[in-house]
Amino acid sequence: MKDVVRQNFDASVDAYMTYERRTNRFTSLARLLAAEMNARTDSGLGTVLDAGAGTGVSTRVFAETAADTIALDISREMLREIDFPARLQADFDHLPLKDRSVDGVAFTASLFLVPEPATAVREAARVLGADGVVGAVAPLGWFRPDGTDVFEQFERKSRSPTGTSVVEDAVAGEFSTTTGT
Ligand SMILES: C[S@@+](CC[C@H](N)C(=O)[O-])C[C@H]1O[C@@H](n2cnc3c(N)ncnc32)[C@H](O)[C@@H]1O
């Protein structure tokens, strides 16, 4: 399933960027998440892992507030668009980072794409330092102005293999959680 997700995004870079230019959707989601994460730290966001950085929309948002931002994505083609020094092509389930090496892990519209969110969440917990914060946000729908689904050509399961409650349970299994709007 991850191969399908990776291939979907590898093949969708232009469409993704066009969609973002038109809607500003992921910028808004990342801003919301950055503010929520910031509010849960005492001394501001230090080093943040932008998990599922895509073309760098969320990376740019986190770079505005975090001391350092690392962009990580499974899709080489999406990642290629990011003009940022710290870029890693990797899977959430095997983060190429040391234990307790970051202060925040941000999943902007990305955690709901994995078949086993519990594994990704455990990895996030491993790399997170004491008092670190993990945030996850997901869009409610992906539609064109005419109401048609942006990802209609893709296999349904590859868009959200697990569903919201599985993601929420996985996060709650590892962290104390607060759910927002
Ligand atoms: C909807 S995009 C969001 C991109 C970016 N955060 C933004 O705000 O524009 C989701 C991203 O998650 C990445 N992704 C999905 N599953 C992944 C996995 N298992 N490991 C790493 N990245 C993954 C995809 O390749 C895609 O670039």
Coordinates of N, CA and C and ligand atoms in Angstrom, one line a residue:
M1 N 0.8 -1.2 0.0 CA 0.0 0.0 0.0 C 0.9 1.3 0.0
K2 N 2.0 1.2 0.7 CA 2.8 2.4 0.8 C 3.4 2.7 -0.6
D3 N 3.7 1.7 -1.4 CA 4.2 1.9 -2.7 C 3.1 2.7 -3.6
V4 N 1.9 2.3 -3.4 CA 0.8 3.0 -4.1 C 0.8 4.5 -3.7
V5 N 0.8 4.7 -2.4 CA 0.8 6.1 -1.9 C 2.0 6.9 -2.5
R6 N 3.2 6.3 -2.4 CA 4.4 6.9 -2.9 C 4.2 7.2 -4.4
Q7 N 3.8 6.3 -5.1 CA 3.6 6.4 -6.6 C 2.6 7.5 -6.9
N8 N 1.5 7.5 -6.1 CA 0.5 8.5 -6.3 C 1.1 9.9 -6.2
F9 N 1.9 10.1 -5.1 CA 2.4 11.5 -4.9 C 3.6 11.7 -5.9
D10 N 4.3 10.7 -6.2 CA 5.4 11.0 -7.2 C 4.8 11.5 -8.5
A11 N 3.6 11.0 -8.8 CA 2.9 11.4 -10.1 C 2.1 12.6 -10.0
S12 N 2.0 13.2 -8.8 CA 1.0 14.3 -8.6 C 1.6 15.6 -8.2
V13 N 2.8 15.7 -8.4 CA 3.5 17.0 -7.9 C 2.9 18.2 -8.5
D14 N 2.7 18.3 -9.8 CA 2.2 19.5 -10.5 C 0.7 19.7 -10.0
A15 N 0.0 18.7 -10.0 CA -1.4 18.8 -9.6 C -1.5 19.3 -8.1
Y16 N -0.6 18.8 -7.3 CA -0.6 19.1 -5.9 C -0.3 20.6 -5.7
M17 N 0.7 21.1 -6.4 CA 1.1 22.5 -6.3 C 0.1 23.4 -6.9
T18 N -0.6 23.0 -8.0 CA -1.7 23.8 -8.5 C -2.8 23.9 -7.6
Y19 N -3.2 22.8 -6.9 CA -4.2 22.8 -6.0 C -3.9 23.7 -4.8
E20 N -2.7 23.7 -4.3 CA -2.3 24.5 -3.2 C -2.3 26.0 -3.6
R21 N -1.9 26.3 -4.8 CA -1.9 27.7 -5.2 C -3.3 28.2 -5.3
R22 N -4.2 27.3 -5.7 CA -5.6 27.8 -5.8 C -6.3 27.9 -4.4
T23 N -6.0 26.9 -3.5 CA -6.8 26.9 -2.3 C -6.1 27.3 -1.0
N24 N -4.7 27.3 -1.0 CA -3.9 27.6 0.2 C -4.3 26.6 1.3
R25 N -4.7 25.5 1.0 CA -5.3 24.6 1.9 C -4.3 24.0 2.9
F26 N -3.2 23.6 2.4 CA -2.2 23.0 3.3 C -1.4 24.0 4.1
T27 N -1.3 25.2 3.5 CA -0.7 26.3 4.3 C -1.5 26.6 5.5
S28 N -2.8 26.6 5.3 CA -3.8 26.9 6.4 C -3.7 25.8 7.4
L29 N -3.7 24.5 7.0 CA -3.7 23.4 7.9 C -2.4 23.4 8.7
A30 N -1.3 23.7 8.0 CA 0.0 23.7 8.7 C 0.1 24.9 9.7
R31 N -0.5 26.0 9.3 CA -0.5 27.2 10.3 C -1.3 26.8 11.5
L32 N -2.4 26.2 11.3 CA -3.2 25.8 12.5 C -2.4 24.8 13.4
L33 N -1.8 23.8 12.7 CA -1.0 22.9 13.5 C 0.2 23.5 14.2
A34 N 0.9 24.4 13.5 CA 2.1 25.0 14.1 C 1.6 25.8 15.4
A35 N 0.5 26.5 15.2 CA 0.0 27.3 16.4 C -0.4 26.4 17.6
E36 N -1.0 25.3 17.3 CA -1.5 24.4 18.3 C -0.2 23.8 19.0
M37 N 0.8 23.4 18.2 CA 2.0 22.8 18.8 C 2.7 23.8 19.6
N38 N 2.8 25.0 19.1 CA 3.6 26.1 19.8 C 2.9 26.3 21.1
A39 N 1.6 26.3 21.2 CA 0.9 26.6 22.4 C 1.1 25.6 23.5
R40 N 1.6 24.4 23.0 CA 1.9 23.3 24.0 C 3.3 23.2 24.4
T41 N 4.1 24.2 24.0 CA 5.5 24.1 24.5 C 5.8 25.3 25.4
D42 N 6.7 25.2 26.3 CA 7.0 26.3 27.2 C 8.0 27.3 26.6
S43 N 8.9 26.8 25.8 CA 9.9 27.7 25.2 C 9.9 27.7 23.7
G44 N 8.8 27.5 23.1 CA 8.7 27.5 21.6 C 9.2 26.2 21.0
L45 N 9.0 26.1 19.7 CA 9.3 24.9 19.0 C 10.8 24.9 18.7
G46 N 11.5 23.9 19.1 CA 13.0 23.8 18.8 C 13.1 23.2 17.4
T47 N 13.6 21.9 17.3 CA 13.8 21.2 16.1 C 12.5 20.4 15.8
V48 N 11.9 20.7 14.6 CA 10.7 20.0 14.2 C 10.9 19.1 13.0
L49 N 10.4 17.9 13.2 CA 10.4 17.0 12.0 C 9.1 17.2 11.3
D50 N 9.2 17.7 10.0 CA 8.0 17.8 9.2 C 7.8 16.5 8.5
A51 N 6.9 15.7 9.1 CA 6.7 14.3 8.7 C 5.7 14.2 7.6
G52 N 6.1 14.0 6.4 CA 5.3 14.0 5.2 C 5.3 15.4 4.7
A53 N 6.5 15.9 4.4 CA 6.7 17.3 4.0 C 6.1 17.7 2.6
G54 N 6.0 16.7 1.8 CA 5.5 16.9 0.5 C 6.4 17.8 -0.3
T55 N 5.8 18.9 -0.9 CA 6.5 19.8 -1.7 C 7.0 21.0 -0.8
G56 N 6.8 20.9 0.5 CA 7.4 21.9 1.4 C 6.5 22.9 1.9
V57 N 5.2 22.8 1.6 CA 4.2 23.8 2.1 C 4.3 23.9 3.6
S58 N 4.2 22.7 4.3 CA 4.2 22.7 5.8 C 5.6 23.0 6.3
T59 N 6.6 22.6 5.5 CA 8.0 22.9 5.9 C 8.2 24.4 6.0
R60 N 7.7 25.2 5.1 CA 7.9 26.6 5.1 C 7.2 27.2 6.3
V61 N 6.0 26.7 6.6 CA 5.3 27.2 7.7 C 6.0 26.9 9.0
F62 N 6.5 25.7 9.2 CA 7.2 25.4 10.5 C 8.5 26.1 10.6
A63 N 9.1 26.4 9.4 CA 10.4 27.1 9.5 C 10.2 28.6 10.0
E64 N 9.0 29.1 9.9 CA 8.7 30.4 10.4 C 8.8 30.5 11.9
T65 N 8.5 29.4 12.6 CA 8.4 29.4 14.0 C 9.4 28.5 14.7
A66 N 9.8 27.4 14.1 CA 10.7 26.5 14.8 C 12.2 26.9 14.6
A67 N 13.0 26.5 15.5 CA 14.4 26.8 15.4 C 15.0 26.1 14.2
D68 N 14.7 24.9 14.0 CA 15.2 24.1 12.9 C 14.0 23.2 12.4
T69 N 14.0 23.0 11.1 CA 13.0 22.1 10.5 C 13.6 21.1 9.6
I70 N 13.2 19.9 9.8 CA 13.7 18.8 8.9 C 12.5 18.3 8.1
A71 N 12.7 18.3 6.8 CA 11.6 17.9 5.9 C 11.8 16.4 5.5
L72 N 10.8 15.6 5.8 CA 10.9 14.1 5.5 C 9.7 13.7 4.7
D73 N 10.0 12.9 3.7 CA 8.8 12.4 2.9 C 9.3 11.1 2.2
I74 N 8.3 10.2 1.9 CA 8.5 9.0 1.2 C 8.7 9.2 -0.3
S75 N 8.1 10.3 -0.8 CA 8.1 10.6 -2.2 C 9.2 11.4 -2.6
R76 N 10.1 10.9 -3.4 CA 11.3 11.6 -3.9 C 10.9 12.8 -4.8
E77 N 9.8 12.6 -5.6 CA 9.4 13.7 -6.5 C 8.8 14.9 -5.7
M78 N 8.0 14.6 -4.7 CA 7.5 15.7 -3.9 C 8.7 16.4 -3.2
L79 N 9.5 15.7 -2.6 CA 10.6 16.2 -1.8 C 11.6 17.0 -2.7
R80 N 11.7 16.7 -3.9 CA 12.6 17.4 -4.9 C 12.2 18.9 -5.0
E81 N 10.9 19.2 -4.7 CA 10.5 20.6 -4.9 C 10.9 21.4 -3.7
I82 N 11.4 20.8 -2.6 CA 11.7 21.6 -1.4 C 13.2 22.1 -1.5
D83 N 13.2 23.5 -1.4 CA 14.5 24.1 -1.4 C 14.9 24.4 0.0
F84 N 15.4 23.3 0.6 CA 15.6 23.3 2.1 C 16.8 22.4 2.4
P85 N 17.7 22.8 3.3 CA 18.9 22.0 3.5 C 18.6 20.6 4.1
A86 N 17.7 20.6 5.1 CA 17.5 19.3 5.7 C 16.4 18.5 5.1
R87 N 16.7 17.6 4.2 CA 15.6 16.9 3.5 C 16.0 15.4 3.6
L88 N 15.0 14.6 3.9 CA 15.2 13.1 4.1 C 14.1 12.4 3.3
Q89 N 14.5 11.5 2.4 CA 13.5 10.6 1.9 C 13.5 9.3 2.7
A90 N 12.3 9.2 3.4 CA 12.2 8.0 4.3 C 10.7 7.8 4.6
D91 N 10.5 6.6 5.2 CA 9.2 6.2 5.6 C 9.0 6.5 7.1
F92 N 7.8 6.9 7.5 CA 7.5 7.2 8.9 C 7.8 6.1 9.8
D93 N 7.7 4.9 9.3 CA 7.9 3.7 10.1 C 9.4 3.4 10.4
H94 N 10.3 4.1 9.7 CA 11.7 3.9 9.9 C 12.4 5.2 9.8
L95 N 12.3 6.0 10.8 CA 12.8 7.4 10.7 C 14.4 7.3 10.9
P96 N 15.1 7.9 10.0 CA 16.6 7.9 10.1 C 17.1 8.9 11.0
L97 N 16.6 8.9 12.2 CA 16.9 9.9 13.2 C 17.2 9.2 14.6
K98 N 18.1 9.8 15.4 CA 18.4 9.2 16.6 C 17.3 9.4 17.6
D99 N 17.3 8.5 18.7 CA 16.3 8.6 19.8 C 16.4 10.0 20.3
R100 N 15.3 10.6 20.7 CA 15.2 11.9 21.4 C 15.9 13.0 20.7
S101 N 15.9 13.0 19.4 CA 16.7 14.0 18.6 C 15.9 15.2 18.1
V102 N 14.6 15.2 18.3 CA 13.8 16.4 17.9 C 12.9 16.8 19.0
D103 N 12.4 18.0 18.9 CA 11.5 18.6 19.9 C 10.0 18.5 19.5
G104 N 9.8 18.3 18.2 CA 8.4 18.3 17.7 C 8.4 17.4 16.4
V105 N 7.2 16.7 16.3 CA 7.0 15.9 15.0 C 5.6 16.4 14.5
A106 N 5.6 16.9 13.3 CA 4.4 17.5 12.7 C 3.9 16.7 11.5
F107 N 2.7 16.1 11.6 CA 2.1 15.4 10.5 C 1.0 16.3 9.9
T108 N 1.4 17.0 8.9 CA 0.3 17.9 8.2 C -0.3 17.1 7.1
A109 N -1.5 16.6 7.3 CA -2.2 15.9 6.2 C -1.4 14.7 5.7
S110 N -0.8 14.0 6.6 CA 0.1 12.8 6.2 C -0.1 11.6 7.1
L111 N -0.4 11.7 8.3 CA -0.5 10.5 9.2 C -1.7 9.6 8.8
F112 N -2.7 10.2 8.2 CA -3.9 9.4 7.8 C -3.6 8.5 6.6
L113 N -2.4 8.7 5.9 CA -2.1 8.0 4.7 C -1.4 6.7 5.0
V114 N -1.1 6.4 6.2 CA -0.3 5.2 6.4 C -1.2 4.0 6.8
P115 N -0.8 2.8 6.4 CA -1.7 1.6 6.7 C -1.7 1.3 8.2
E116 N -0.5 1.5 8.9 CA -0.5 1.2 10.3 C 0.0 2.4 11.1
P117 N -0.9 3.3 11.4 CA -0.5 4.5 12.1 C 0.2 4.3 13.4
A118 N -0.1 3.2 14.1 CA 0.6 2.9 15.4 C 2.1 2.8 15.3
T119 N 2.5 2.2 14.2 CA 4.0 2.1 13.9 C 4.6 3.4 13.8
A120 N 4.0 4.3 13.0 CA 4.5 5.6 12.7 C 4.5 6.4 14.0
V121 N 3.5 6.3 14.8 CA 3.4 7.0 16.1 C 4.5 6.5 17.1
R122 N 4.8 5.2 17.1 CA 5.8 4.7 17.9 C 7.2 5.3 17.5
E123 N 7.4 5.4 16.2 CA 8.7 6.0 15.7 C 8.7 7.5 16.1
A124 N 7.6 8.2 16.0 CA 7.6 9.6 16.4 C 8.0 9.7 17.9
A125 N 7.4 8.8 18.7 CA 7.7 8.8 20.1 C 9.2 8.5 20.4
R126 N 9.8 7.7 19.6 CA 11.2 7.3 19.8 C 12.1 8.5 19.5
V127 N 11.8 9.3 18.5 CA 12.7 10.4 18.1 C 12.5 11.7 18.9
L128 N 11.4 11.7 19.7 CA 11.0 12.9 20.4 C 11.7 13.0 21.7
G129 N 12.2 14.2 22.0 CA 12.8 14.5 23.3 C 11.8 14.6 24.4
A130 N 12.3 14.7 25.6 CA 11.4 14.9 26.8 C 10.7 16.2 26.5
D131 N 9.4 16.3 26.9 CA 8.5 17.5 26.8 C 8.3 17.8 25.3
G132 N 8.6 16.9 24.4 CA 8.3 17.1 23.0 C 6.8 17.1 22.7
V133 N 6.5 17.5 21.5 CA 5.1 17.6 21.1 C 4.9 17.0 19.7
V134 N 3.9 16.2 19.5 CA 3.5 15.7 18.2 C 2.2 16.2 17.8
G135 N 2.1 16.7 16.6 CA 0.8 17.2 16.1 C 0.4 16.5 14.8
A136 N -0.9 16.3 14.6 CA -1.4 15.7 13.4 C -2.7 16.4 13.0
V137 N -2.8 16.7 11.7 CA -4.0 17.4 11.2 C -4.3 16.8 9.9
A138 N -5.6 16.7 9.6 CA -6.0 16.1 8.3 C -7.2 17.0 7.7
P139 N -7.2 17.1 6.4 CA -8.3 17.8 5.8 C -9.6 17.0 5.8
L140 N -10.7 17.6 5.7 CA -12.0 16.9 5.8 C -12.4 16.5 4.4
G141 N -11.9 17.1 3.4 CA -12.3 16.7 2.0 C -11.4 17.3 1.0
W142 N -11.3 16.8 -0.2 CA -10.4 17.3 -1.2 C -11.2 17.4 -2.5
F143 N -11.7 18.6 -2.7 CA -12.6 18.8 -3.8 C -12.2 19.9 -4.8
R144 N -12.5 19.8 -6.0 CA -12.3 20.8 -7.0 C -13.5 21.8 -6.9
P145 N -13.4 23.0 -7.5 CA -14.5 24.0 -7.5 C -15.8 23.4 -8.0
D146 N -15.7 22.4 -8.9 CA -17.0 21.8 -9.4 C -17.5 20.7 -8.5
G147 N -16.8 20.5 -7.4 CA -17.3 19.5 -6.4 C -16.8 18.1 -6.6
T148 N -16.0 17.9 -7.7 CA -15.5 16.5 -7.9 C -14.2 16.3 -7.1
D149 N -14.0 15.0 -6.8 CA -12.9 14.6 -5.9 C -11.6 14.8 -6.6
V150 N -10.6 15.5 -6.0 CA -9.3 15.7 -6.5 C -8.6 14.3 -6.8
F151 N -8.8 13.4 -5.9 CA -8.1 12.1 -6.1 C -8.9 10.9 -6.6
E152 N -10.0 11.3 -7.4 CA -10.9 10.3 -7.8 C -10.2 9.2 -8.6
Q153 N -9.1 9.5 -9.3 CA -8.5 8.5 -10.1 C -7.7 7.5 -9.3
F154 N -7.5 7.8 -8.0 CA -6.7 6.9 -7.2 C -7.5 5.9 -6.5
E155 N -6.9 4.8 -6.2 CA -7.5 3.7 -5.5 C -8.0 4.3 -4.1
R156 N -9.2 4.0 -3.7 CA -9.7 4.6 -2.4 C -8.8 4.3 -1.2
K157 N -8.4 3.0 -1.1 CA -7.7 2.7 0.1 C -6.3 3.4 0.2
S158 N -5.8 3.8 -0.9 CA -4.5 4.4 -0.8 C -4.6 5.8 -0.3
R159 N -5.8 6.4 -0.3 CA -6.0 7.7 0.2 C -6.1 7.8 1.7
S160 N -6.7 6.8 2.3 CA -6.7 6.8 3.8 C -7.0 5.3 4.2
P161 N -5.9 4.6 4.2 CA -6.0 3.1 4.4 C -6.7 2.7 5.7
T162 N -6.7 3.6 6.7 CA -7.1 3.1 8.0 C -8.4 3.8 8.5
G163 N -8.5 5.1 8.3 CA -9.6 5.9 8.8 C -9.3 6.7 10.1
T164 N -10.1 7.6 10.4 CA -9.8 8.6 11.5 C -9.6 7.9 12.8
S165 N -10.5 7.0 13.2 CA -10.5 6.5 14.5 C -9.3 5.7 14.8
V166 N -8.8 5.0 13.8 CA -7.6 4.2 13.9 C -6.4 5.2 14.2
V167 N -6.3 6.3 13.5 CA -5.3 7.2 13.7 C -5.4 7.8 15.1
E168 N -6.6 8.2 15.5 CA -6.7 8.8 16.8 C -6.3 7.8 17.9
D169 N -6.7 6.5 17.7 CA -6.4 5.5 18.8 C -4.9 5.3 18.8
A170 N -4.2 5.3 17.7 CA -2.8 5.1 17.6 C -2.1 6.2 18.4
V171 N -2.5 7.4 18.1 CA -1.8 8.6 18.8 C -2.1 8.5 20.3
A172 N -3.3 8.2 20.7 CA -3.7 8.2 22.1 C -3.0 7.0 22.8
G173 N -2.6 6.0 22.0 CA -1.9 4.9 22.6 C -0.5 5.2 23.1
E174 N 0.1 6.3 22.6 CA 1.5 6.6 22.8 C 1.6 7.9 23.6
F175 N 0.7 8.8 23.4 CA 0.8 10.2 24.0 C -0.5 10.6 24.7
S176 N -0.3 11.6 25.6 CA -1.5 12.2 26.1 C -1.9 13.2 25.0
T177 N -3.2 13.2 24.7 CA -3.7 13.9 23.5 C -4.7 15.0 23.8
T178 N -4.7 16.0 23.0 CA -5.8 17.0 22.9 C -6.3 17.0 21.5
T179 N -7.6 17.0 21.3 CA -8.1 17.0 20.0 C -8.8 18.4 19.7
G180 N -8.4 19.0 18.6 CA -9.0 20.3 18.3 C -9.9 20.3 17.2
T181 N -10.1 21.4 16.6 CA -11.1 21.5 15.5 C -10.5 21.0 14.2
Ligands
LIG1 C1 -1.2 15.4 1.5 S1 0.6 15.5 1.4 C2 1.0 16.7 2.6 C3 2.3 17.4 2.3 C4 2.7 18.6 3.2 N1 2.7 18.2 4.6 C5 1.8 19.8 2.9 O1 1.3 20.3 3.9 O2 1.6 20.2 1.8 C6 1.0 14.0 2.3 C7 2.5 13.6 2.2 O3 2.8 12.5 3.0 C8 3.7 11.7 2.4 N2 3.6 10.3 3.0 C9 2.6 9.4 2.9 N3 2.9 8.3 3.5 C10 4.2 8.4 4.0 C11 5.1 7.6 4.7 N4 4.7 6.3 5.1 N5 6.3 8.0 5.0 C12 6.7 9.3 4.7 N6 5.9 10.1 4.0 C13 4.7 9.7 3.6 C14 3.3 11.7 0.9 O4 4.3 11.3 0.1 C15 2.9 13.2 0.8 O5 3.9 14.0 0.3

